[in-house]
């Protein structure tokens, strides 16, 4: 029994939905900003990188197949490309969180009770929250049809930490102030 293109795409999208959902569920914000937070956040960064690598491999394989010559195949490639863009953005945001953790470790004086720099703590919090939002958008890319029609399965809910504006995702969208 041979799968039709539509069945194949449906099965692959279900696999990507599961993988993205599992990766997002593993993105737990660090409970501490100390050096012990490095390993879990680095593991999360590797997981998102692996997700992106898998998307790239699937894009390459699908683009080289006869599936790419069909309408459903082109839509599938567009969905994978959108999910890849979002997962790459999530990896970038997790890199920001890792940089914030490194700054906390580097800039915090080693004396008891010393506070970590606010900017570094904020980078960790916002970077992690933005990564979760990016994975949520990646999941939406493979859950809904590219034309915007609702999928019968509906989008899966991913918990998103912090409901900040999307300005954090855009990076540097705040106006600059000039001193007189």
Short mmCIF file of C-alpha atoms in Angstrom, two decimals:
data_model
loop_
_atom_site.label_atom_id
_atom_site.label_comp_id
_atom_site.label_asym_id
_atom_site.label_seq_id
_atom_site.Cartn_x
_atom_site.Cartn_y
_atom_site.Cartn_z
CA UNK A 1 0.00 0.00 0.00
CA UNK A 2 1.48 3.29 -1.10
CA UNK A 3 1.02 6.56 0.72
CA UNK A 4 -0.35 9.47 -1.24
CA UNK A 5 1.48 12.78 -1.10
CA UNK A 6 -1.21 14.18 1.19
CA UNK A 7 -0.90 11.22 3.58
CA UNK A 8 2.87 11.51 3.58
CA UNK A 9 2.76 15.24 4.32
CA UNK A 10 0.14 14.76 7.02
CA UNK A 11 2.30 12.10 8.71
CA UNK A 12 5.47 14.22 8.48
CA UNK A 13 3.69 17.29 9.86
CA UNK A 14 2.40 15.22 12.77
CA UNK A 15 5.99 14.12 13.46
CA UNK A 16 7.22 17.73 13.37
CA UNK A 17 4.38 18.85 15.63
CA UNK A 18 5.39 16.21 18.16
CA UNK A 19 9.10 17.03 17.96
CA UNK A 20 8.56 20.78 18.29
CA UNK A 21 6.12 20.28 21.16
CA UNK A 22 8.58 17.98 22.99
CA UNK A 23 11.43 20.46 22.48
CA UNK A 24 9.32 23.35 23.75
CA UNK A 25 8.15 21.34 26.76
CA UNK A 26 11.80 20.77 27.69
CA UNK A 27 12.52 24.52 27.66
CA UNK A 28 12.15 25.13 31.36
CA UNK A 29 13.42 28.54 32.50
CA UNK A 30 16.42 28.26 34.79
CA UNK A 31 15.46 28.32 38.47
CA UNK A 32 18.68 30.10 39.34
CA UNK A 33 21.02 32.43 37.53
CA UNK A 34 24.11 30.81 38.99
CA UNK A 35 26.72 28.74 37.23
CA UNK A 36 24.59 25.61 37.81
CA UNK A 37 22.06 26.98 35.27
CA UNK A 38 24.55 26.72 32.39
CA UNK A 39 24.21 23.01 31.69
CA UNK A 40 20.39 22.89 31.48
CA UNK A 41 20.21 25.97 29.25
CA UNK A 42 23.04 24.67 27.04
CA UNK A 43 21.19 21.34 26.77
CA UNK A 44 18.08 23.26 25.71
CA UNK A 45 20.11 25.16 23.12
CA UNK A 46 21.45 21.87 21.72
CA UNK A 47 17.90 20.45 21.57
CA UNK A 48 16.67 23.46 19.57
CA UNK A 49 19.73 23.25 17.32
CA UNK A 50 19.01 19.55 16.72
CA UNK A 51 15.40 20.42 15.87
CA UNK A 52 16.61 23.01 13.35
CA UNK A 53 19.08 20.52 11.87
CA UNK A 54 16.28 18.00 11.43
CA UNK A 55 14.12 20.59 9.71
CA UNK A 56 16.98 21.43 7.35
CA UNK A 57 17.52 17.75 6.53
CA UNK A 58 13.81 17.24 5.84
CA UNK A 59 13.70 20.38 3.69
CA UNK A 60 16.66 19.20 1.63
CA UNK A 61 15.29 15.70 1.20
CA UNK A 62 11.80 16.91 0.32
CA UNK A 63 13.06 19.61 -2.05
CA UNK A 64 15.02 16.99 -3.99
CA UNK A 65 12.06 14.61 -4.24
CA UNK A 66 9.12 14.49 -6.61
CA UNK A 67 7.00 15.78 -3.72
CA UNK A 68 8.38 19.28 -4.37
CA UNK A 69 6.72 19.29 -7.78
CA UNK A 70 3.23 18.99 -6.28
CA UNK A 71 1.08 21.66 -4.71
CA UNK A 72 0.89 19.85 -1.39
CA UNK A 73 4.66 19.40 -1.50
CA UNK A 74 5.30 23.09 -2.08
CA UNK A 75 2.98 23.95 0.81
CA UNK A 76 4.82 21.44 2.99
CA UNK A 77 8.17 22.99 2.08
CA UNK A 78 6.81 26.43 2.95
CA UNK A 79 5.62 25.15 6.33
CA UNK A 80 8.99 23.56 7.06
CA UNK A 81 10.80 26.74 6.04
CA UNK A 82 8.61 28.82 8.37
CA UNK A 83 9.19 26.38 11.22
CA UNK A 84 12.93 26.46 10.52
CA UNK A 85 13.01 30.26 10.64
CA UNK A 86 11.21 30.23 13.98
CA UNK A 87 13.37 27.49 15.49
CA UNK A 88 16.53 29.30 14.39
CA UNK A 89 15.18 32.41 16.07
CA UNK A 90 14.52 30.38 19.21
CA UNK A 91 18.13 29.18 19.17
CA UNK A 92 19.31 32.77 18.86
CA UNK A 93 17.21 33.77 21.85
CA UNK A 94 18.55 30.86 23.89
CA UNK A 95 22.05 32.02 22.96
CA UNK A 96 21.11 35.38 24.47
CA UNK A 97 20.05 33.59 27.65
CA UNK A 98 23.39 31.73 27.76
CA UNK A 99 25.24 35.01 27.25
CA UNK A 100 23.24 36.52 30.11
CA UNK A 101 24.18 33.60 32.35
CA UNK A 102 27.83 34.03 31.38
CA UNK A 103 27.64 37.75 32.18
CA UNK A 104 26.06 37.00 35.54
CA UNK A 105 28.86 34.60 36.35
CA UNK A 106 31.54 36.96 35.06
CA UNK A 107 30.23 40.23 36.51
CA UNK A 108 28.83 39.16 39.87
CA UNK A 109 31.37 39.72 42.64
CA UNK A 110 32.22 36.50 44.49
CA UNK A 111 31.11 37.86 47.85
CA UNK A 112 27.98 36.49 49.56
CA UNK A 113 24.79 38.41 48.88
CA UNK A 114 26.16 40.18 45.81
CA UNK A 115 23.48 40.83 43.24
CA UNK A 116 23.79 39.83 39.60
CA UNK A 117 23.59 42.68 37.09
CA UNK A 118 20.00 43.47 36.20
CA UNK A 119 20.73 43.53 32.47
CA UNK A 120 22.17 40.02 32.59
CA UNK A 121 19.23 38.63 34.56
CA UNK A 122 16.88 40.33 32.11
CA UNK A 123 18.75 38.82 29.14
CA UNK A 124 18.28 35.36 30.63
CA UNK A 125 14.57 35.87 31.34
CA UNK A 126 13.68 37.58 28.06
CA UNK A 127 15.89 35.31 25.96
CA UNK A 128 14.25 32.22 27.38
CA UNK A 129 10.73 33.62 27.01
CA UNK A 130 11.44 34.67 23.41
CA UNK A 131 12.78 31.20 22.63
CA UNK A 132 9.54 29.66 23.89
CA UNK A 133 7.49 32.07 21.77
CA UNK A 134 9.63 31.18 18.74
CA UNK A 135 8.98 27.48 19.24
CA UNK A 136 5.28 28.19 19.65
CA UNK A 137 5.31 29.97 16.28
CA UNK A 138 7.28 27.06 14.77
CA UNK A 139 4.59 24.70 16.01
CA UNK A 140 1.91 26.93 14.54
CA UNK A 141 3.75 26.88 11.21
CA UNK A 142 3.48 23.09 10.99
CA UNK A 143 0.02 22.90 12.55
CA UNK A 144 -1.94 25.30 10.37
CA UNK A 145 -2.08 25.30 6.62
CA UNK A 146 0.05 27.93 4.87
CA UNK A 147 -3.05 29.59 3.47
CA UNK A 148 -4.13 30.32 7.05
CA UNK A 149 -7.01 27.85 7.13
CA UNK A 150 -7.60 26.13 10.45
CA UNK A 151 -6.29 22.59 10.77
CA UNK A 152 -8.83 20.16 12.17
CA UNK A 153 -6.42 19.12 14.92
CA UNK A 154 -5.98 22.72 16.09
CA UNK A 155 -2.78 24.21 17.44
CA UNK A 156 -1.20 22.51 20.42
CA UNK A 157 -0.78 24.64 23.49
CA UNK A 158 2.78 25.37 24.58
CA UNK A 159 3.23 27.21 27.84
CA UNK A 160 4.86 30.54 27.15
CA UNK A 161 6.70 32.12 30.05
CA UNK A 162 6.13 35.85 30.32
CA UNK A 163 3.77 37.71 28.07
CA UNK A 164 6.16 40.40 26.93
CA UNK A 165 5.70 42.42 23.79
CA UNK A 166 7.12 41.11 20.57
CA UNK A 167 9.71 43.90 20.68
CA UNK A 168 12.00 41.49 22.52
CA UNK A 169 11.80 39.15 19.52
CA UNK A 170 12.66 41.89 17.05
CA UNK A 171 15.79 42.88 18.92
CA UNK A 172 16.68 46.52 19.22
CA UNK A 173 13.38 48.03 18.17
CA UNK A 174 13.43 50.59 20.92
CA UNK A 175 14.13 54.17 19.81
CA UNK A 176 17.54 55.48 20.73
CA UNK A 177 17.83 58.47 22.98
CA UNK A 178 20.25 61.20 22.18
CA UNK A 179 21.71 63.34 24.82
CA UNK A 180 21.74 67.07 24.20
#
